[in-house]
Tab-separated table of C-alpha atoms in Angstrom:
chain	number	residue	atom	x	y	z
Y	1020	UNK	CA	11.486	-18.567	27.012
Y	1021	UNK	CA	11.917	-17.821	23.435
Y	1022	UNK	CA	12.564	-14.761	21.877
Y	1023	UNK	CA	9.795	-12.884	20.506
Y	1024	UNK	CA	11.424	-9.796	18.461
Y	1025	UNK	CA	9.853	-6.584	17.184
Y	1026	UNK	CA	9.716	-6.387	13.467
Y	1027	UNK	CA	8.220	-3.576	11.623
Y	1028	UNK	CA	7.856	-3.022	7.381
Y	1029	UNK	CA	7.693	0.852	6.366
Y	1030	UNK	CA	5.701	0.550	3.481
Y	1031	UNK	CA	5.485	3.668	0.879
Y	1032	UNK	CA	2.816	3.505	-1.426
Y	1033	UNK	CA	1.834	5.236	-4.678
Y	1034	UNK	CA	5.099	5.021	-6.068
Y	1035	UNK	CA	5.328	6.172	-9.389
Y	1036	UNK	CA	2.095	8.653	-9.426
Y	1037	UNK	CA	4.237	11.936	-9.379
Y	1038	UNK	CA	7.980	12.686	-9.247
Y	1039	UNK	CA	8.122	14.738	-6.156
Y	1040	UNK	CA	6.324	11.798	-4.505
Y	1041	UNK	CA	8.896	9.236	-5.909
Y	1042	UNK	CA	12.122	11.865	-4.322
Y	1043	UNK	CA	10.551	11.559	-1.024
Y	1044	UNK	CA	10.039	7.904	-1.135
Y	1045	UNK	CA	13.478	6.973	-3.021
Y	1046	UNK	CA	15.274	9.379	-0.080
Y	1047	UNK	CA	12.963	8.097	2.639
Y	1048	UNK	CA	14.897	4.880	1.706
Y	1049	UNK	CA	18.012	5.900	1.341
Y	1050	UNK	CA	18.629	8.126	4.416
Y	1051	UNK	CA	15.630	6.923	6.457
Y	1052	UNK	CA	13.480	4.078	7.468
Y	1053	UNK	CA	11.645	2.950	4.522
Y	1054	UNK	CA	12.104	-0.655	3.815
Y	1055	UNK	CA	9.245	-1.073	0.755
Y	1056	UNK	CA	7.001	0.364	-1.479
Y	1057	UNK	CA	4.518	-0.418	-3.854
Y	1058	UNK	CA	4.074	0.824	-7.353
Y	1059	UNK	CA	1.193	2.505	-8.862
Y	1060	UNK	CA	2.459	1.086	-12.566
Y	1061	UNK	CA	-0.184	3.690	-14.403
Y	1062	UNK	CA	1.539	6.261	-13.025
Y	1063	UNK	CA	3.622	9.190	-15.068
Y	1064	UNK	CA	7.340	8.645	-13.279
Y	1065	UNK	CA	6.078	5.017	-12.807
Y	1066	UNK	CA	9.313	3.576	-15.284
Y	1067	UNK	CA	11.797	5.855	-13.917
Y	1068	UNK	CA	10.526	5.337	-10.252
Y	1069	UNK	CA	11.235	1.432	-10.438
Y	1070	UNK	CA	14.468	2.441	-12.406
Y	1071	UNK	CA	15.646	4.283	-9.306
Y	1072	UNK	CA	14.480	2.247	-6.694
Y	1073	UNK	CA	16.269	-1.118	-8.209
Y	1074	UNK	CA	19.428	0.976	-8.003
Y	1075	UNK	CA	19.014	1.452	-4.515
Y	1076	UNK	CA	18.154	-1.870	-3.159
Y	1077	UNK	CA	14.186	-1.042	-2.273
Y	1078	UNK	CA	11.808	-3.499	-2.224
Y	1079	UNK	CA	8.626	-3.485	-4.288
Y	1080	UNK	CA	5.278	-4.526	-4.287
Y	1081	UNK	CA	2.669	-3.995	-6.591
Y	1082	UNK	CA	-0.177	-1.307	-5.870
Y	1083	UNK	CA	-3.075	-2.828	-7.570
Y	1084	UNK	CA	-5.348	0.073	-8.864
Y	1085	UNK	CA	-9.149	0.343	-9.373
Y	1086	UNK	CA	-9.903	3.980	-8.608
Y	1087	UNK	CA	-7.301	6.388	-9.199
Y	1088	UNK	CA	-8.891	8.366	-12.094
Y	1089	UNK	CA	-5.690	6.919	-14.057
Y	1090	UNK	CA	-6.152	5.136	-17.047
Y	1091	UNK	CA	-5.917	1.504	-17.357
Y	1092	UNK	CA	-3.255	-0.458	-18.196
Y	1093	UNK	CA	-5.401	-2.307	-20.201
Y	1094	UNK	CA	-7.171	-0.701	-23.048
Y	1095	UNK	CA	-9.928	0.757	-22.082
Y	1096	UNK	CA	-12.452	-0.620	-24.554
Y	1097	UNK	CA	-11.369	-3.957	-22.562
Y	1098	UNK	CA	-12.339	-3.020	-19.284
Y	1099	UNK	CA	-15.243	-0.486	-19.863
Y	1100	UNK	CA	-17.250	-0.794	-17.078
Y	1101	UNK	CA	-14.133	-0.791	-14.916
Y	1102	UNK	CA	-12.996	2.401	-16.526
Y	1103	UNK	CA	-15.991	4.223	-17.932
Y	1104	UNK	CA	-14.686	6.509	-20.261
Y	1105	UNK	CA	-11.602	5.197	-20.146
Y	1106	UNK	CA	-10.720	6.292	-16.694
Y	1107	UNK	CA	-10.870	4.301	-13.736
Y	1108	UNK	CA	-12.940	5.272	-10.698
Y	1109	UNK	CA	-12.238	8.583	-8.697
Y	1110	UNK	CA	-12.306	7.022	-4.955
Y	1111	UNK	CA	-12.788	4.553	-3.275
Y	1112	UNK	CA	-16.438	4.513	-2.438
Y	1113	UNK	CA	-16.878	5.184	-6.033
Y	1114	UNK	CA	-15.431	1.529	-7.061
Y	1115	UNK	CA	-17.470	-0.332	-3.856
Y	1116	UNK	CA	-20.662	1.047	-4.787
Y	1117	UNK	CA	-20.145	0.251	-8.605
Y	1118	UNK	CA	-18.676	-3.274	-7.681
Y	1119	UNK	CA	-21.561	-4.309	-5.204
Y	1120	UNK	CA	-24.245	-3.393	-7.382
Y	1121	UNK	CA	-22.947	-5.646	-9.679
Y	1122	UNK	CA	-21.794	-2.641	-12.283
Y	1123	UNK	CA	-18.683	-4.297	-12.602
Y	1124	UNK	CA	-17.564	-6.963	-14.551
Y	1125	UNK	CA	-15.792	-9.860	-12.598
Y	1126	UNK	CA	-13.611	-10.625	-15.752
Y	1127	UNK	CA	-12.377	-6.667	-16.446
Y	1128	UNK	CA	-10.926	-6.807	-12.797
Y	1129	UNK	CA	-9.409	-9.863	-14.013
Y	1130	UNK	CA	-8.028	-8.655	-16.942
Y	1131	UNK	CA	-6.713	-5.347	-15.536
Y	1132	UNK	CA	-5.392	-6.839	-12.392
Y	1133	UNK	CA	-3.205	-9.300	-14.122
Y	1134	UNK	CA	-2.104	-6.860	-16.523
Y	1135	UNK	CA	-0.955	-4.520	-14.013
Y	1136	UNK	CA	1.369	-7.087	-12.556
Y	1137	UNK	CA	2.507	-7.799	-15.777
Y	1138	UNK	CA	3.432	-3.872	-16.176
Y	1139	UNK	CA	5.204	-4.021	-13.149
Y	1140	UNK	CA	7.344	-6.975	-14.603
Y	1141	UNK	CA	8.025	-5.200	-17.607
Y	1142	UNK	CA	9.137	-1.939	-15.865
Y	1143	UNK	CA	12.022	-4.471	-13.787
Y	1144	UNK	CA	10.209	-4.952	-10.801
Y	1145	UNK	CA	11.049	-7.687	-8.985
Y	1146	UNK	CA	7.712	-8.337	-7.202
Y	1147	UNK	CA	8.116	-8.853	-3.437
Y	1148	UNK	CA	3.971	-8.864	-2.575
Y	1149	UNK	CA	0.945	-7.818	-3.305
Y	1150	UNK	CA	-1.506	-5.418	-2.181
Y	1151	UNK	CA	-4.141	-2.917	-3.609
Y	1152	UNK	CA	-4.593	0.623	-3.118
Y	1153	UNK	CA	-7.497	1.538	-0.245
Y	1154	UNK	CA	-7.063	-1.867	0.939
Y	1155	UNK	CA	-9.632	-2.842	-1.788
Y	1156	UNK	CA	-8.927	-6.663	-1.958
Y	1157	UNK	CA	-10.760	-6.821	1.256
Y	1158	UNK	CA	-14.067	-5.665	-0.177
Y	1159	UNK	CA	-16.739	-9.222	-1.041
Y	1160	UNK	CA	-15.884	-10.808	-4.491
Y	1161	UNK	CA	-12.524	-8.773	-4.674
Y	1162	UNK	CA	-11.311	-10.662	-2.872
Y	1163	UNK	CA	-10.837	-13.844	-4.375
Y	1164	UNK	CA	-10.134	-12.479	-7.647
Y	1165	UNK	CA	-6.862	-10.754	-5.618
Y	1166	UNK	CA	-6.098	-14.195	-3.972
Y	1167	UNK	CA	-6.370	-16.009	-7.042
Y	1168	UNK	CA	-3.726	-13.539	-8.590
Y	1169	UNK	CA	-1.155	-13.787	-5.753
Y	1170	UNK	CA	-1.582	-17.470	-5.657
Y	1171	UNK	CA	-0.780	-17.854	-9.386
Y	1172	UNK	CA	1.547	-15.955	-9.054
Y	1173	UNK	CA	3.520	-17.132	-5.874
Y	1174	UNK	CA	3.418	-13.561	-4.634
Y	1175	UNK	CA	2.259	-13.021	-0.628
Y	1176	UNK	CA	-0.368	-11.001	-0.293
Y	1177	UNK	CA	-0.409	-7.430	1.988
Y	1178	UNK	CA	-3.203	-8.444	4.958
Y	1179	UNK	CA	-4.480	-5.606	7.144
Y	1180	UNK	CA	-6.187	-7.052	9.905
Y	1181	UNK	CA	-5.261	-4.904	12.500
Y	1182	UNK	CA	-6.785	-1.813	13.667
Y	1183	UNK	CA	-5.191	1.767	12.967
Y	1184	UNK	CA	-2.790	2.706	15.750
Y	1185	UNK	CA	-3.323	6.841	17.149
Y	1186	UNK	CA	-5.502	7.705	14.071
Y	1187	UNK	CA	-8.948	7.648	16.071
Y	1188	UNK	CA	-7.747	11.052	17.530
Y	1189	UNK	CA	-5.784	12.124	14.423
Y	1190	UNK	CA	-8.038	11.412	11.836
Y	1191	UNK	CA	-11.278	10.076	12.825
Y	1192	UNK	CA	-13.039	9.724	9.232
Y	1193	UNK	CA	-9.845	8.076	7.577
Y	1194	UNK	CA	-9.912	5.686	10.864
Y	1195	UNK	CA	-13.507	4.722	10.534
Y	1196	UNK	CA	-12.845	3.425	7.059
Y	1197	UNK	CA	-9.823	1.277	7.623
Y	1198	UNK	CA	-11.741	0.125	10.946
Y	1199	UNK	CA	-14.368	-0.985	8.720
Y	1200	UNK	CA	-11.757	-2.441	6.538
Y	1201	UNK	CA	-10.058	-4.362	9.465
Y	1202	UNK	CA	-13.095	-6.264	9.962
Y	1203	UNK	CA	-14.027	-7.396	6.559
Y	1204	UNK	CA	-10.209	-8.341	6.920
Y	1205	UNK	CA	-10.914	-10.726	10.309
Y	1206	UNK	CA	-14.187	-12.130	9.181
Y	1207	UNK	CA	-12.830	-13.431	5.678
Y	1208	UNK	CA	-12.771	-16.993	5.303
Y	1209	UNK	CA	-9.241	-18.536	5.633
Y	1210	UNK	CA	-7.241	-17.984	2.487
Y	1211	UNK	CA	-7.338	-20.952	0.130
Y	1212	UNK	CA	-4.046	-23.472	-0.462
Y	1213	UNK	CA	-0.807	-21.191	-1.967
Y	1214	UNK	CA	-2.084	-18.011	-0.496
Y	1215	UNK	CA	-0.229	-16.449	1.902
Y	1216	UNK	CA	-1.459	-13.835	3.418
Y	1217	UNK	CA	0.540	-11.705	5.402
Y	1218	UNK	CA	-0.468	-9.336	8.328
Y	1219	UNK	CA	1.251	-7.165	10.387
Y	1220	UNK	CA	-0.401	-4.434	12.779
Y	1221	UNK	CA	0.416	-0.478	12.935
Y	1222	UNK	CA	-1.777	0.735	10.331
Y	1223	UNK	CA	-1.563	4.639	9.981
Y	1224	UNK	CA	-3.361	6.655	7.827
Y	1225	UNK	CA	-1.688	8.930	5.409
Y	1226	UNK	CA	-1.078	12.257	6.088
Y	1227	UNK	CA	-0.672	12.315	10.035
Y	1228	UNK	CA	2.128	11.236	10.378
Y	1229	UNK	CA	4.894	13.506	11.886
Y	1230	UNK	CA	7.967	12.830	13.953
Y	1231	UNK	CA	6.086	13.398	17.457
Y	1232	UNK	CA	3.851	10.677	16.227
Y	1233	UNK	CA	6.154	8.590	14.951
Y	1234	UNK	CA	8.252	8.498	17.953
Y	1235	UNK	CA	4.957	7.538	20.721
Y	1236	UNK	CA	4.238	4.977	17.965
Y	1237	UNK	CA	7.765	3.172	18.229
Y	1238	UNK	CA	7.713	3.907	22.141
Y	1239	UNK	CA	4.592	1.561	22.253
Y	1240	UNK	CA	5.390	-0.953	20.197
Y	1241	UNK	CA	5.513	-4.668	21.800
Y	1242	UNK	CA	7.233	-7.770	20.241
Y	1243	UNK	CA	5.633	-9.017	17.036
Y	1244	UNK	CA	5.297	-8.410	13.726
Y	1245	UNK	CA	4.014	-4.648	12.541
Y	1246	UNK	CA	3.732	-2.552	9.755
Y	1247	UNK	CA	3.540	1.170	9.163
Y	1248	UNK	CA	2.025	2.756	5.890
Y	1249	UNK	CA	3.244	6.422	5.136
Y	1250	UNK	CA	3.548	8.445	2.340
Y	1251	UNK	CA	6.616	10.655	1.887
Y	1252	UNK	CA	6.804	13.340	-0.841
Y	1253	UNK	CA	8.897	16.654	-1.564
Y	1254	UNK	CA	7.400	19.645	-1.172
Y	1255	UNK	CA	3.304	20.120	-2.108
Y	1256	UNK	CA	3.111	18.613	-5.183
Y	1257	UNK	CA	0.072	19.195	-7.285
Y	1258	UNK	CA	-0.939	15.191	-8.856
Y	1259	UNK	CA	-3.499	16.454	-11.695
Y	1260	UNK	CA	-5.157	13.022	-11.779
Y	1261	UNK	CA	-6.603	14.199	-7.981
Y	1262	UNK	CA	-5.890	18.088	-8.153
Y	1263	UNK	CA	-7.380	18.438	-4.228
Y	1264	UNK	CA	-5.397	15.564	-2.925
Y	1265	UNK	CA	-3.325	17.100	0.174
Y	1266	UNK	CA	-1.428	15.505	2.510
Y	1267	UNK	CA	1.526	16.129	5.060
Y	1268	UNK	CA	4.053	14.708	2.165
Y	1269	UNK	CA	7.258	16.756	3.660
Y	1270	UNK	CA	6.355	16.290	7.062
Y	1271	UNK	CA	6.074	12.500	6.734
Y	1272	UNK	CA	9.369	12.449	4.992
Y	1273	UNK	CA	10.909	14.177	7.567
Y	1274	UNK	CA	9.527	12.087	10.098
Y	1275	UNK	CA	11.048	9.211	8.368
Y	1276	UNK	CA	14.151	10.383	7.824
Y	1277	UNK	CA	14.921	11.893	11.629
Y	1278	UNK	CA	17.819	10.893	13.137
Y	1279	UNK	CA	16.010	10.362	16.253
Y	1280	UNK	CA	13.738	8.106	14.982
Y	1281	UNK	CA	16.566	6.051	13.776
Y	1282	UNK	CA	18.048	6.057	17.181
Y	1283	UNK	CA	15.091	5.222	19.304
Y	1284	UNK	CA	14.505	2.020	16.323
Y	1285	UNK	CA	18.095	0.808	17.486
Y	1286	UNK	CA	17.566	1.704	21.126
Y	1287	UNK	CA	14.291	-0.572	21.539
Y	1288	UNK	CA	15.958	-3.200	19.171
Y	1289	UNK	CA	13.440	-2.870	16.349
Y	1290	UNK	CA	13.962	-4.855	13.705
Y	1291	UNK	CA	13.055	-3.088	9.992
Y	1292	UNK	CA	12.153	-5.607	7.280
Y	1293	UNK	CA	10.339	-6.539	4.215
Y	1294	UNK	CA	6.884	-7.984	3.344
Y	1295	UNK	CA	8.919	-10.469	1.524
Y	1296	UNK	CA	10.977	-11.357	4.227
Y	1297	UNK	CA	8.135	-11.968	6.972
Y	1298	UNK	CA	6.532	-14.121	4.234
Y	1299	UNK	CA	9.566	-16.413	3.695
Y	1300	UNK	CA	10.020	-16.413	7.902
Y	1301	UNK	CA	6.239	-17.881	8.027
């Protein structure tokens, strides 16, 4: 019988939105379990934030962003009904409602897409995938526009079409909208030729993840390919683009970087890897 191994990515995103966000993700990489993150390219400490994490050997994808409340990285009299005022969106719901009643123009997500990639470039990235903050790509008409972009691009493309893992009990709201995410996910039509989409289960939500958690989540893990999303920072720190943002930054780093989560990984044989790398396996 063949071998069927356990292979997880730990996947950091909104690199580059705030320093103290970028420490805990750079040192969740280099004394912990982090094996990727993606970039928020609008971000303040976005140039120094890929600077760093070149140095160090971390993979990166590329957070594509339509409501952050950051400016564009197009100019905003391009994009304006993506960025009214020359902000985008505040939250997610925000964008969806805007984009399905036809507020938004197809070609400004385009634009803006495109030229965030092309930011990410020009900051040194070396791309590894794909993948859009709030899982937006899934959402009708998105997605295309997202699959067109990774296919001209030869980049794979960050999948999500598996359901959260322990976040019904932890966070019941947060789980309800990736749930509803997950199925727009399964019911899309297969991607088109050069898209390759990859999935991987073990979605968590941010902010709820802590070392107990962490630990029953690798105790329950069975061979295949899985993912886990996190998002490690220093301290509180205050991100004036989304001044009541709060999550468990420094408890999520900690998590990551526990020595007994690094043991029980080797003890159950896990294998930690890239989005790249499961793309270039399939």
């Amino acid at each position: 019988m063949k071998h069927v191994p356990t292979r997880l990515v730990v996947n950091a995103d909104d690199l580059g939105l705030h320093p103290s966000l970028d420490a805990g993700i750079l040192r969740a990489h280099r004394e912990g379990i982090v094996t990727s993150a993606t970039v928020l390219v609008m971000g303040q400490s976005a140039p120094e934030a890929v600077r760093q994490a070149r140095a160090q050997g971390l993979a990166l994808g590329v957070h594509l962003a339509v409501c952050t409340r950051l400016a564009p990285v197009s100019p905003p009299e391009r994009v304006p009904t993506l960025a009214p005022g020359g902000r985008l969106r505040a939250g997610w719901a925000d964008f969806a409602r805007a984009w399905l009643t036809g507020r938004v123009r197809r070609e400004e997500l385009e634009h803006e897409l495109a030229a965030q990639l092309a930011r990410a470039r020009e900051l040194g990235a070396e791309v590894d995938h794909l993948d859009m903050h709030q899982h937006l790509h899934l959402l009708p008409g998105v997605r295309p526009v997202v699959e067109a972009l990774a296919r001209r691009e030869r980049l794979p493309l960050r999948w999500p079409d598996r359901l959260p893992r322990l976040a019904w009990r932890r966070a019941p709201g947060a789980a309800v909208k990736t749930s509803l995410l997950t199925l727009l996910a399964r019911s899309a039509p297969r991607p088109p030729a050069g898209v390759r989409r990859v999935s991987a289960g073990g979605v968590f939500e941010a902010g709820q993840l802590d070392e107990a958690a962490l630990l029953s989540l690798l105790d329950a893990l069975p061979p295949g390919d899985f993912e886990l999303g996190c998002h490690p920072g220093e301290g509180r720190p205050h991100v004036p683009e989304d001044p009541l943002w709060t999550y468990g930054w420094q408890s999520e780093l900690d998590a990551l970087t526990s020595p007994r989560v690094r043991a029980r990984l080797e003890r159950a044989g896990v294998e930690l890897t890239t989005y790249g790398a499961l793309a270039s396996a399939t």
